[in-house]
């Protein structure tokens, strides 16, 4: 096969390359630096583009037509991109333009069937407009929400056979009371693991306190425990209604609902068993509405008391303890129960530190005609306290079955 070789023209032997750019020395090239056309291009960017275009035009010549077209497209895209980065004008935005949404029309015509096809039902009109009945009802509704007062229930306890039963019973009652409720349980000398576990499982917000004051008299034990709770309330400035709830008493849910209506000091009658356990007696206020006008009492030994109230028959606002200016107390001495008095007189001496007379008391509930808690004096002196509230043997005597 014959081969055709194209000899290089002598006119192309003296090509030179300057800085990687191919320059053509032929005087006939119109983009030559020595030509007149090139001198007319005054812009450096146009000169650069012309030089690159001339180089590619010579390199690809006749064979690379599609490459030349692709290069021109890319070149014009690059130039347009550069021009778009530097806008030569701005768009004025008119702030007065308002976009109004068209209102939906209301279809008030009832859809009716032809007379020859009438049936027993009618079709209600379809309304496309959104009526504002719900929004108007929401805006006109007033949220008269008053937060509940916190109840601070103070319970002195000690290790005995019925302690688990008493604390569980009281804890279940407090669990049914709407929050906020704070249960302050006070023990003597040290905290028992059994009481701590019971409080954790009660489901009630609680604080487990320890009374470290030495006391050999059983009568003074409850006084010191209540004073420890009062010191805790005063120190931390707890706000709420303070109520002394012994663990061996019985309480109704209505009692705790009544406590939240007390503003300063409230009292009510308490039903209790007589010391002989053969009859029930009543101790507490006689009320005319919410005004205290007298007292119930059946014990001759306690008739010398100023106020005939049981320890579980009154409650008071905790701010009386740590805010004497608001209640206009004559002194700022701490309010505590006294352990130097005979049994049965701790209540009246403590109440005398809170209020001056019956005019500062509130009968709860109005009329004082309902019994809302009971004091039964259930003691277990001869029953041994089991460690951990568990018995090693279920029965002291085991009888074999036949």
mmCIF file of C-alpha atoms in Angstrom:
data_model
loop_
_atom_site.group_PDB
_atom_site.id
_atom_site.type_symbol
_atom_site.label_atom_id
_atom_site.label_comp_id
_atom_site.label_asym_id
_atom_site.label_seq_id
_atom_site.Cartn_x
_atom_site.Cartn_y
_atom_site.Cartn_z
ATOM 1 C CA UNK A 1 0.000 0.000 0.000
ATOM 2 C CA UNK A 2 1.317 3.357 -0.944
ATOM 3 C CA UNK A 3 1.902 5.792 1.878
ATOM 4 C CA UNK A 4 1.416 9.480 1.546
ATOM 5 C CA UNK A 5 3.761 11.618 3.556
ATOM 6 C CA UNK A 6 3.230 15.293 3.825
ATOM 7 C CA UNK A 7 6.484 17.081 3.932
ATOM 8 C CA UNK A 8 6.816 19.981 6.265
ATOM 9 C CA UNK A 9 6.923 23.261 4.463
ATOM 10 C CA UNK A 10 10.084 25.262 4.896
ATOM 11 C CA UNK A 11 8.012 28.155 6.074
ATOM 12 C CA UNK A 12 7.213 26.329 9.360
ATOM 13 C CA UNK A 13 10.709 25.381 10.410
ATOM 14 C CA UNK A 14 11.335 28.503 12.339
ATOM 15 C CA UNK A 15 8.392 28.276 14.819
ATOM 16 C CA UNK A 16 9.122 29.529 18.279
ATOM 17 C CA UNK A 17 7.367 28.824 21.661
ATOM 18 C CA UNK A 18 7.278 31.635 24.144
ATOM 19 C CA UNK A 19 6.189 30.822 27.750
ATOM 20 C CA UNK A 20 4.161 27.798 26.617
ATOM 21 C CA UNK A 21 2.116 29.743 24.057
ATOM 22 C CA UNK A 22 2.468 28.822 20.419
ATOM 23 C CA UNK A 23 3.233 31.800 18.243
ATOM 24 C CA UNK A 24 3.059 31.637 14.486
ATOM 25 C CA UNK A 25 5.726 33.601 12.641
ATOM 26 C CA UNK A 26 3.856 33.620 9.392
ATOM 27 C CA UNK A 27 3.116 37.193 8.363
ATOM 28 C CA UNK A 28 -0.183 36.079 6.859
ATOM 29 C CA UNK A 29 -1.723 35.141 10.287
ATOM 30 C CA UNK A 30 -4.171 37.781 11.339
ATOM 31 C CA UNK A 31 -3.585 37.308 15.100
ATOM 32 C CA UNK A 32 0.123 37.790 14.922
ATOM 33 C CA UNK A 33 1.517 40.282 17.428
ATOM 34 C CA UNK A 34 3.002 42.236 14.563
ATOM 35 C CA UNK A 35 -0.268 42.504 12.662
ATOM 36 C CA UNK A 36 -2.471 45.551 12.570
ATOM 37 C CA UNK A 37 -5.586 43.715 13.769
ATOM 38 C CA UNK A 38 -3.946 42.696 16.999
ATOM 39 C CA UNK A 39 -2.902 46.222 17.767
ATOM 40 C CA UNK A 40 -6.545 47.266 17.633
ATOM 41 C CA UNK A 41 -7.499 45.010 20.554
ATOM 42 C CA UNK A 42 -6.887 47.289 23.475
ATOM 43 C CA UNK A 43 -8.535 45.214 26.170
ATOM 44 C CA UNK A 44 -6.181 42.732 27.882
ATOM 45 C CA UNK A 45 -9.036 40.230 28.286
ATOM 46 C CA UNK A 46 -9.853 40.370 24.557
ATOM 47 C CA UNK A 47 -6.178 40.004 23.699
ATOM 48 C CA UNK A 48 -5.906 36.917 25.912
ATOM 49 C CA UNK A 49 -9.005 35.377 24.416
ATOM 50 C CA UNK A 50 -7.827 36.125 20.878
ATOM 51 C CA UNK A 51 -4.431 34.556 21.546
ATOM 52 C CA UNK A 52 -5.995 31.387 22.994
ATOM 53 C CA UNK A 53 -8.527 31.186 20.170
ATOM 54 C CA UNK A 54 -5.803 31.562 17.555
ATOM 55 C CA UNK A 55 -3.705 28.856 19.124
ATOM 56 C CA UNK A 56 -6.581 26.386 19.216
ATOM 57 C CA UNK A 57 -7.700 27.295 15.739
ATOM 58 C CA UNK A 58 -4.248 26.497 14.311
ATOM 59 C CA UNK A 59 -3.857 23.361 16.393
ATOM 60 C CA UNK A 60 -7.121 21.659 15.469
ATOM 61 C CA UNK A 61 -7.533 23.221 12.023
ATOM 62 C CA UNK A 62 -9.942 21.422 9.803
ATOM 63 C CA UNK A 63 -10.134 18.097 11.612
ATOM 64 C CA UNK A 64 -11.385 19.341 15.011
ATOM 65 C CA UNK A 65 -14.565 21.199 14.097
ATOM 66 C CA UNK A 66 -16.592 19.687 16.979
ATOM 67 C CA UNK A 67 -13.861 20.524 19.421
ATOM 68 C CA UNK A 68 -13.833 24.085 18.184
ATOM 69 C CA UNK A 69 -17.585 24.358 18.717
ATOM 70 C CA UNK A 70 -17.314 22.884 22.221
ATOM 71 C CA UNK A 71 -14.521 25.281 23.079
ATOM 72 C CA UNK A 72 -16.557 28.268 21.952
ATOM 73 C CA UNK A 73 -19.510 27.161 24.086
ATOM 74 C CA UNK A 74 -17.318 26.805 27.143
ATOM 75 C CA UNK A 75 -15.654 30.136 26.390
ATOM 76 C CA UNK A 76 -18.947 32.013 26.147
ATOM 77 C CA UNK A 77 -20.224 30.271 29.302
ATOM 78 C CA UNK A 78 -17.140 31.400 31.185
ATOM 79 C CA UNK A 79 -17.505 34.991 29.953
ATOM 80 C CA UNK A 80 -21.201 35.049 30.893
ATOM 81 C CA UNK A 81 -20.381 33.677 34.328
ATOM 82 C CA UNK A 82 -17.842 36.468 34.888
ATOM 83 C CA UNK A 83 -20.319 39.110 33.767
ATOM 84 C CA UNK A 84 -22.986 37.689 36.056
ATOM 85 C CA UNK A 85 -20.699 38.017 39.061
ATOM 86 C CA UNK A 86 -20.498 41.798 38.587
ATOM 87 C CA UNK A 87 -24.019 43.174 37.991
ATOM 88 C CA UNK A 88 -24.203 46.641 36.498
ATOM 89 C CA UNK A 89 -27.606 47.590 37.923
ATOM 90 C CA UNK A 90 -30.056 46.935 40.759
ATOM 91 C CA UNK A 91 -33.704 46.038 41.004
ATOM 92 C CA UNK A 92 -35.950 48.485 42.835
ATOM 93 C CA UNK A 93 -38.388 46.828 45.206
ATOM 94 C CA UNK A 94 -41.571 48.674 46.064
ATOM 95 C CA UNK A 95 -42.566 48.076 49.705
ATOM 96 C CA UNK A 96 -46.055 49.394 49.128
ATOM 97 C CA UNK A 97 -47.141 46.364 47.160
ATOM 98 C CA UNK A 98 -49.823 44.394 49.022
ATOM 99 C CA UNK A 99 -50.851 40.900 48.102
ATOM 100 C CA UNK A 100 -54.509 40.370 48.862
ATOM 101 C CA UNK A 101 -55.892 36.901 48.998
ATOM 102 C CA UNK A 102 -59.280 36.527 47.386
ATOM 103 C CA UNK A 103 -62.152 35.713 49.696
ATOM 104 C CA UNK A 104 -63.963 32.497 49.228
ATOM 105 C CA UNK A 105 -67.552 32.967 48.294
ATOM 106 C CA UNK A 106 -70.334 31.538 50.398
ATOM 107 C CA UNK A 107 -72.780 29.169 48.827
ATOM 108 C CA UNK A 108 -76.061 29.778 50.580
ATOM 109 C CA UNK A 109 -78.401 28.138 48.132
ATOM 110 C CA UNK A 110 -79.842 24.868 49.266
ATOM 111 C CA UNK A 111 -79.312 21.963 46.970
ATOM 112 C CA UNK A 112 -82.685 20.531 46.043
ATOM 113 C CA UNK A 113 -83.675 17.531 44.035
ATOM 114 C CA UNK A 114 -86.140 17.687 41.152
ATOM 115 C CA UNK A 115 -89.772 17.493 42.137
ATOM 116 C CA UNK A 116 -90.282 14.147 40.503
ATOM 117 C CA UNK A 117 -87.318 12.684 42.475
ATOM 118 C CA UNK A 118 -87.945 14.272 45.881
ATOM 119 C CA UNK A 119 -87.208 12.074 48.872
ATOM 120 C CA UNK A 120 -87.506 12.423 52.644
ATOM 121 C CA UNK A 121 -84.057 13.951 53.227
ATOM 122 C CA UNK A 122 -82.550 17.338 52.496
ATOM 123 C CA UNK A 123 -78.953 18.367 51.918
ATOM 124 C CA UNK A 124 -77.610 21.086 54.144
ATOM 125 C CA UNK A 125 -75.910 24.009 52.449
ATOM 126 C CA UNK A 126 -72.165 23.766 52.009
ATOM 127 C CA UNK A 127 -70.175 26.698 53.376
ATOM 128 C CA UNK A 128 -66.682 27.320 52.118
ATOM 129 C CA UNK A 129 -65.878 30.226 54.420
ATOM 130 C CA UNK A 130 -64.184 29.589 57.753
ATOM 131 C CA UNK A 131 -66.384 30.894 60.536
ATOM 132 C CA UNK A 132 -64.816 32.378 63.643
ATOM 133 C CA UNK A 133 -67.154 30.874 66.225
ATOM 134 C CA UNK A 134 -64.387 28.804 67.806
ATOM 135 C CA UNK A 135 -61.847 31.632 67.832
ATOM 136 C CA UNK A 136 -64.333 34.032 69.390
ATOM 137 C CA UNK A 137 -65.166 31.508 72.098
ATOM 138 C CA UNK A 138 -61.473 31.049 72.888
ATOM 139 C CA UNK A 139 -60.796 34.786 73.083
ATOM 140 C CA UNK A 140 -63.817 35.429 75.290
ATOM 141 C CA UNK A 141 -62.946 32.579 77.674
ATOM 142 C CA UNK A 142 -61.116 33.646 80.839
ATOM 143 C CA UNK A 143 -58.617 31.316 82.434
ATOM 144 C CA UNK A 144 -59.204 31.926 86.135
ATOM 145 C CA UNK A 145 -56.565 29.422 87.200
ATOM 146 C CA UNK A 146 -55.454 29.559 90.813
ATOM 147 C CA UNK A 147 -52.526 27.317 91.784
ATOM 148 C CA UNK A 148 -53.119 24.887 94.617
ATOM 149 C CA UNK A 149 -51.546 25.615 97.966
ATOM 150 C CA UNK A 150 -48.826 23.247 99.026
ATOM 151 C CA UNK A 151 -49.675 20.976 101.947
ATOM 152 C CA UNK A 152 -46.816 20.362 104.400
ATOM 153 C CA UNK A 153 -47.757 17.244 106.381
ATOM 154 C CA UNK A 154 -45.561 16.626 109.450
ATOM 155 C CA UNK A 155 -45.540 13.074 110.845
ATOM 156 C CA UNK A 156 -43.446 12.056 113.880
ATOM 157 C CA UNK A 157 -42.842 8.299 114.030
ATOM 158 C CA UNK A 158 -40.864 5.754 116.031
ATOM 159 C CA UNK A 159 -40.039 2.053 115.864
ATOM 160 C CA UNK A 160 -42.888 -0.172 117.031
ATOM 161 C CA UNK A 161 -44.839 -3.175 115.809
ATOM 162 C CA UNK A 162 -47.577 -1.230 113.995
ATOM 163 C CA UNK A 163 -45.264 1.390 112.463
ATOM 164 C CA UNK A 164 -45.278 -0.190 108.987
ATOM 165 C CA UNK A 165 -49.053 -0.472 109.010
ATOM 166 C CA UNK A 166 -49.585 3.119 110.181
ATOM 167 C CA UNK A 167 -47.114 4.675 107.728
ATOM 168 C CA UNK A 168 -48.399 2.629 104.783
ATOM 169 C CA UNK A 169 -51.985 3.631 105.546
ATOM 170 C CA UNK A 170 -51.129 7.331 105.808
ATOM 171 C CA UNK A 171 -48.921 7.169 102.714
ATOM 172 C CA UNK A 172 -51.724 5.674 100.637
ATOM 173 C CA UNK A 173 -54.060 8.483 101.720
ATOM 174 C CA UNK A 174 -51.508 11.186 100.844
ATOM 175 C CA UNK A 175 -50.936 9.534 97.491
ATOM 176 C CA UNK A 176 -54.568 10.237 96.592
ATOM 177 C CA UNK A 177 -54.319 13.923 97.531
ATOM 178 C CA UNK A 178 -53.780 16.207 94.505
ATOM 179 C CA UNK A 179 -50.260 17.716 94.483
ATOM 180 C CA UNK A 180 -48.377 19.623 95.670
ATOM 181 C CA UNK A 181 -47.989 17.675 98.911
ATOM 182 C CA UNK A 182 -44.789 17.507 100.988
ATOM 183 C CA UNK A 183 -44.608 14.746 103.595
ATOM 184 C CA UNK A 184 -42.061 15.458 106.359
ATOM 185 C CA UNK A 185 -41.395 12.301 108.401
ATOM 186 C CA UNK A 186 -39.272 12.733 111.540
ATOM 187 C CA UNK A 187 -37.531 9.933 113.446
ATOM 188 C CA UNK A 188 -35.511 10.003 116.646
ATOM 189 C CA UNK A 189 -31.715 9.645 116.755
ATOM 190 C CA UNK A 190 -31.238 7.760 113.465
ATOM 191 C CA UNK A 191 -33.112 6.966 110.284
ATOM 192 C CA UNK A 192 -34.221 3.361 109.946
ATOM 193 C CA UNK A 193 -33.772 1.590 106.641
ATOM 194 C CA UNK A 194 -37.322 0.242 106.816
ATOM 195 C CA UNK A 195 -38.849 3.723 107.067
ATOM 196 C CA UNK A 196 -36.613 5.066 104.289
ATOM 197 C CA UNK A 197 -37.621 2.222 101.955
ATOM 198 C CA UNK A 198 -41.305 2.726 102.727
ATOM 199 C CA UNK A 199 -41.065 6.447 101.927
ATOM 200 C CA UNK A 200 -39.329 5.757 98.622
ATOM 201 C CA UNK A 201 -42.133 3.418 97.568
ATOM 202 C CA UNK A 202 -44.956 5.668 98.778
ATOM 203 C CA UNK A 203 -45.119 7.777 95.600
ATOM 204 C CA UNK A 204 -45.344 10.986 97.669
ATOM 205 C CA UNK A 205 -42.816 13.823 97.741
ATOM 206 C CA UNK A 206 -41.167 13.519 101.156
ATOM 207 C CA UNK A 207 -38.312 14.621 103.385
ATOM 208 C CA UNK A 208 -36.889 12.229 105.962
ATOM 209 C CA UNK A 209 -35.596 14.143 108.993
ATOM 210 C CA UNK A 210 -33.773 13.064 112.134
ATOM 211 C CA UNK A 211 -34.274 14.582 115.591
ATOM 212 C CA UNK A 212 -30.982 14.395 117.473
ATOM 213 C CA UNK A 213 -32.199 15.822 120.767
ATOM 214 C CA UNK A 214 -31.926 13.367 123.619
ATOM 215 C CA UNK A 215 -35.208 12.624 125.331
ATOM 216 C CA UNK A 216 -36.030 9.823 127.729
ATOM 217 C CA UNK A 217 -39.673 10.771 128.198
ATOM 218 C CA UNK A 218 -42.085 9.311 125.677
ATOM 219 C CA UNK A 219 -44.328 12.371 126.105
ATOM 220 C CA UNK A 220 -41.593 14.726 124.941
ATOM 221 C CA UNK A 221 -40.569 12.617 121.956
ATOM 222 C CA UNK A 222 -43.333 13.897 119.656
ATOM 223 C CA UNK A 223 -42.749 17.483 120.830
ATOM 224 C CA UNK A 224 -39.074 17.398 119.833
ATOM 225 C CA UNK A 225 -39.836 15.732 116.514
ATOM 226 C CA UNK A 226 -42.407 18.387 115.587
ATOM 227 C CA UNK A 227 -39.984 21.137 116.615
ATOM 228 C CA UNK A 228 -37.357 19.641 114.288
ATOM 229 C CA UNK A 229 -39.849 19.847 111.446
ATOM 230 C CA UNK A 230 -40.734 23.453 112.338
ATOM 231 C CA UNK A 231 -37.034 24.388 112.317
ATOM 232 C CA UNK A 232 -36.682 22.793 108.879
ATOM 233 C CA UNK A 233 -39.690 24.708 107.512
ATOM 234 C CA UNK A 234 -38.472 28.000 108.966
ATOM 235 C CA UNK A 235 -34.883 27.520 107.781
ATOM 236 C CA UNK A 236 -35.851 26.671 104.192
ATOM 237 C CA UNK A 237 -38.824 29.106 104.158
ATOM 238 C CA UNK A 238 -41.224 26.499 102.863
ATOM 239 C CA UNK A 239 -44.514 28.037 101.763
ATOM 240 C CA UNK A 240 -47.738 26.122 102.365
ATOM 241 C CA UNK A 241 -50.219 24.904 104.977
ATOM 242 C CA UNK A 242 -48.591 23.043 107.881
ATOM 243 C CA UNK A 243 -50.536 20.128 109.355
ATOM 244 C CA UNK A 244 -49.448 17.758 112.150
ATOM 245 C CA UNK A 245 -50.614 14.277 111.115
ATOM 246 C CA UNK A 246 -49.680 11.505 113.531
ATOM 247 C CA UNK A 247 -49.283 8.144 111.853
ATOM 248 C CA UNK A 248 -51.826 6.343 114.090
ATOM 249 C CA UNK A 249 -54.761 8.649 113.219
ATOM 250 C CA UNK A 250 -57.347 8.144 110.482
ATOM 251 C CA UNK A 251 -57.866 10.865 107.859
ATOM 252 C CA UNK A 252 -60.361 11.458 105.084
ATOM 253 C CA UNK A 253 -59.550 12.977 101.707
ATOM 254 C CA UNK A 254 -62.029 15.769 102.418
ATOM 255 C CA UNK A 255 -59.744 16.920 105.224
ATOM 256 C CA UNK A 256 -56.875 17.680 102.829
ATOM 257 C CA UNK A 257 -59.229 19.425 100.423
ATOM 258 C CA UNK A 258 -60.351 21.635 103.308
ATOM 259 C CA UNK A 259 -56.778 22.508 104.278
ATOM 260 C CA UNK A 260 -56.197 24.347 101.007
ATOM 261 C CA UNK A 261 -58.982 26.837 101.838
ATOM 262 C CA UNK A 262 -57.195 28.029 104.980
ATOM 263 C CA UNK A 263 -55.582 31.464 104.710
ATOM 264 C CA UNK A 264 -54.081 31.881 108.188
ATOM 265 C CA UNK A 265 -55.214 29.482 110.930
ATOM 266 C CA UNK A 266 -57.977 26.879 110.633
ATOM 267 C CA UNK A 267 -59.477 24.427 113.085
ATOM 268 C CA UNK A 268 -62.167 21.709 113.129
ATOM 269 C CA UNK A 269 -63.609 19.118 115.544
ATOM 270 C CA UNK A 270 -61.893 15.733 115.966
ATOM 271 C CA UNK A 271 -63.607 12.517 117.021
ATOM 272 C CA UNK A 272 -61.631 10.362 119.428
ATOM 273 C CA UNK A 273 -62.000 7.438 121.786
ATOM 274 C CA UNK A 274 -62.165 8.140 125.484
ATOM 275 C CA UNK A 275 -59.279 6.808 127.592
ATOM 276 C CA UNK A 276 -61.573 4.020 128.761
ATOM 277 C CA UNK A 277 -62.114 3.024 125.086
ATOM 278 C CA UNK A 278 -65.831 2.526 125.774
ATOM 279 C CA UNK A 279 -67.213 5.703 124.180
ATOM 280 C CA UNK A 280 -66.418 8.346 121.559
ATOM 281 C CA UNK A 281 -65.946 11.989 122.442
ATOM 282 C CA UNK A 282 -65.693 15.156 120.380
ATOM 283 C CA UNK A 283 -63.028 17.803 120.811
ATOM 284 C CA UNK A 284 -62.780 20.983 118.788
ATOM 285 C CA UNK A 285 -64.520 24.248 117.936
ATOM 286 C CA UNK A 286 -68.200 25.162 117.802
ATOM 287 C CA UNK A 287 -68.723 27.302 114.725
ATOM 288 C CA UNK A 288 -71.254 29.728 113.336
ATOM 289 C CA UNK A 289 -70.384 29.497 109.692
ATOM 290 C CA UNK A 290 -66.617 30.030 109.657
ATOM 291 C CA UNK A 291 -66.548 31.920 112.975
ATOM 292 C CA UNK A 292 -65.455 30.048 116.091
ATOM 293 C CA UNK A 293 -67.870 30.756 118.980
ATOM 294 C CA UNK A 294 -67.075 27.952 121.435
ATOM 295 C CA UNK A 295 -65.402 24.585 122.128
ATOM 296 C CA UNK A 296 -66.325 20.940 122.567
ATOM 297 C CA UNK A 297 -64.678 19.172 125.509
ATOM 298 C CA UNK A 298 -65.570 16.240 127.778
ATOM 299 C CA UNK A 299 -62.434 15.897 129.892
ATOM 300 C CA UNK A 300 -62.470 17.725 133.208
ATOM 301 C CA UNK A 301 -58.671 17.711 133.446
ATOM 302 C CA UNK A 302 -58.377 19.774 130.247
ATOM 303 C CA UNK A 303 -61.002 22.419 130.971
ATOM 304 C CA UNK A 304 -58.306 24.848 132.091
ATOM 305 C CA UNK A 305 -56.904 25.049 128.595
ATOM 306 C CA UNK A 306 -57.387 28.207 126.555
ATOM 307 C CA UNK A 307 -58.104 26.383 123.281
ATOM 308 C CA UNK A 308 -59.629 22.891 123.332
ATOM 309 C CA UNK A 309 -58.058 21.499 120.188
ATOM 310 C CA UNK A 310 -56.412 18.177 119.403
ATOM 311 C CA UNK A 311 -52.977 18.132 117.763
ATOM 312 C CA UNK A 312 -54.552 16.838 114.534
ATOM 313 C CA UNK A 313 -57.427 19.357 114.710
ATOM 314 C CA UNK A 314 -55.757 22.510 113.345
ATOM 315 C CA UNK A 315 -53.502 23.759 110.553
ATOM 316 C CA UNK A 316 -51.785 27.070 109.815
ATOM 317 C CA UNK A 317 -49.929 29.007 107.132
ATOM 318 C CA UNK A 318 -46.190 28.318 107.196
ATOM 319 C CA UNK A 319 -45.335 31.982 106.597
ATOM 320 C CA UNK A 320 -46.344 32.695 110.194
ATOM 321 C CA UNK A 321 -43.135 30.922 111.226
ATOM 322 C CA UNK A 322 -40.660 32.878 109.092
ATOM 323 C CA UNK A 323 -42.468 36.119 108.107
ATOM 324 C CA UNK A 324 -43.578 37.869 111.344
ATOM 325 C CA UNK A 325 -43.960 41.286 109.689
ATOM 326 C CA UNK A 326 -46.689 40.099 107.333
ATOM 327 C CA UNK A 327 -48.721 38.663 110.205
ATOM 328 C CA UNK A 328 -47.851 41.546 112.572
ATOM 329 C CA UNK A 329 -46.515 39.341 115.291
ATOM 330 C CA UNK A 330 -45.425 41.299 118.381
ATOM 331 C CA UNK A 331 -42.137 39.362 118.619
ATOM 332 C CA UNK A 332 -39.872 37.554 116.203
ATOM 333 C CA UNK A 333 -39.136 34.677 118.585
ATOM 334 C CA UNK A 334 -39.307 31.235 116.961
ATOM 335 C CA UNK A 335 -42.611 29.422 117.388
ATOM 336 C CA UNK A 336 -42.042 26.034 119.001
ATOM 337 C CA UNK A 337 -43.872 23.488 121.112
ATOM 338 C CA UNK A 338 -42.980 23.387 124.795
ATOM 339 C CA UNK A 339 -41.833 20.217 126.541
ATOM 340 C CA UNK A 340 -42.141 21.625 130.059
ATOM 341 C CA UNK A 341 -45.931 21.332 130.213
ATOM 342 C CA UNK A 342 -48.236 18.535 131.232
ATOM 343 C CA UNK A 343 -49.589 16.204 128.589
ATOM 344 C CA UNK A 344 -52.541 17.749 126.794
ATOM 345 C CA UNK A 345 -51.398 21.355 127.133
ATOM 346 C CA UNK A 346 -48.881 21.405 124.276
ATOM 347 C CA UNK A 347 -51.623 22.196 121.747
ATOM 348 C CA UNK A 348 -53.075 25.236 123.477
ATOM 349 C CA UNK A 349 -49.703 26.822 124.298
ATOM 350 C CA UNK A 350 -48.558 26.345 120.725
ATOM 351 C CA UNK A 351 -51.747 27.876 119.278
ATOM 352 C CA UNK A 352 -51.384 30.887 121.607
ATOM 353 C CA UNK A 353 -48.128 31.683 119.790
ATOM 354 C CA UNK A 354 -49.907 31.633 116.410
ATOM 355 C CA UNK A 355 -53.124 33.598 117.067
ATOM 356 C CA UNK A 356 -54.421 35.936 119.758
ATOM 357 C CA UNK A 357 -58.008 34.710 120.089
ATOM 358 C CA UNK A 358 -60.907 33.026 118.289
ATOM 359 C CA UNK A 359 -61.449 36.026 115.993
ATOM 360 C CA UNK A 360 -58.270 35.082 114.097
ATOM 361 C CA UNK A 361 -59.417 31.493 113.547
ATOM 362 C CA UNK A 362 -61.317 29.943 110.649
ATOM 363 C CA UNK A 363 -63.778 27.139 111.243
ATOM 364 C CA UNK A 364 -63.284 24.387 108.639
ATOM 365 C CA UNK A 365 -65.439 23.269 107.012
ATOM 366 C CA UNK A 366 -68.027 26.051 107.455
ATOM 367 C CA UNK A 367 -70.283 25.191 110.365
ATOM 368 C CA UNK A 368 -67.787 22.615 111.728
ATOM 369 C CA UNK A 369 -70.515 20.003 111.341
ATOM 370 C CA UNK A 370 -68.449 17.274 109.657
ATOM 371 C CA UNK A 371 -65.989 14.856 111.231
ATOM 372 C CA UNK A 372 -63.051 14.638 108.846
ATOM 373 C CA UNK A 373 -60.473 12.795 110.996
ATOM 374 C CA UNK A 374 -60.402 10.436 113.963
ATOM 375 C CA UNK A 375 -57.953 9.942 116.836
ATOM 376 C CA UNK A 376 -58.276 6.355 118.077
ATOM 377 C CA UNK A 377 -55.266 5.972 120.474
ATOM 378 C CA UNK A 378 -54.354 2.544 119.162
ATOM 379 C CA UNK A 379 -51.280 1.461 121.110
ATOM 380 C CA UNK A 380 -49.391 -1.833 121.115
ATOM 381 C CA UNK A 381 -47.240 -1.939 124.202
ATOM 382 C CA UNK A 382 -46.804 -5.710 124.512
ATOM 383 C CA UNK A 383 -45.974 -6.472 120.871
ATOM 384 C CA UNK A 384 -42.280 -6.859 120.038
ATOM 385 C CA UNK A 385 -40.962 -4.741 117.175
ATOM 386 C CA UNK A 386 -39.554 -7.122 114.526
ATOM 387 C CA UNK A 387 -36.296 -6.158 112.922
ATOM 388 C CA UNK A 388 -36.862 -5.218 109.308
ATOM 389 C CA UNK A 389 -40.597 -5.656 109.900
ATOM 390 C CA UNK A 390 -40.134 -9.356 109.152
ATOM 391 C CA UNK A 391 -40.815 -12.314 111.427
ATOM 392 C CA UNK A 392 -38.428 -15.257 111.477
ATOM 393 C CA UNK A 393 -41.363 -17.596 112.123
ATOM 394 C CA UNK A 394 -44.891 -17.001 110.989
ATOM 395 C CA UNK A 395 -46.349 -18.715 114.024
ATOM 396 C CA UNK A 396 -45.017 -19.224 117.522
ATOM 397 C CA UNK A 397 -46.611 -22.684 117.686
ATOM 398 C CA UNK A 398 -46.769 -25.124 114.795
ATOM 399 C CA UNK A 399 -49.367 -27.879 114.873
ATOM 400 C CA UNK A 400 -48.888 -30.891 112.588
ATOM 401 C CA UNK A 401 -51.690 -31.720 110.213
ATOM 402 C CA UNK A 402 -53.394 -35.093 110.425
#
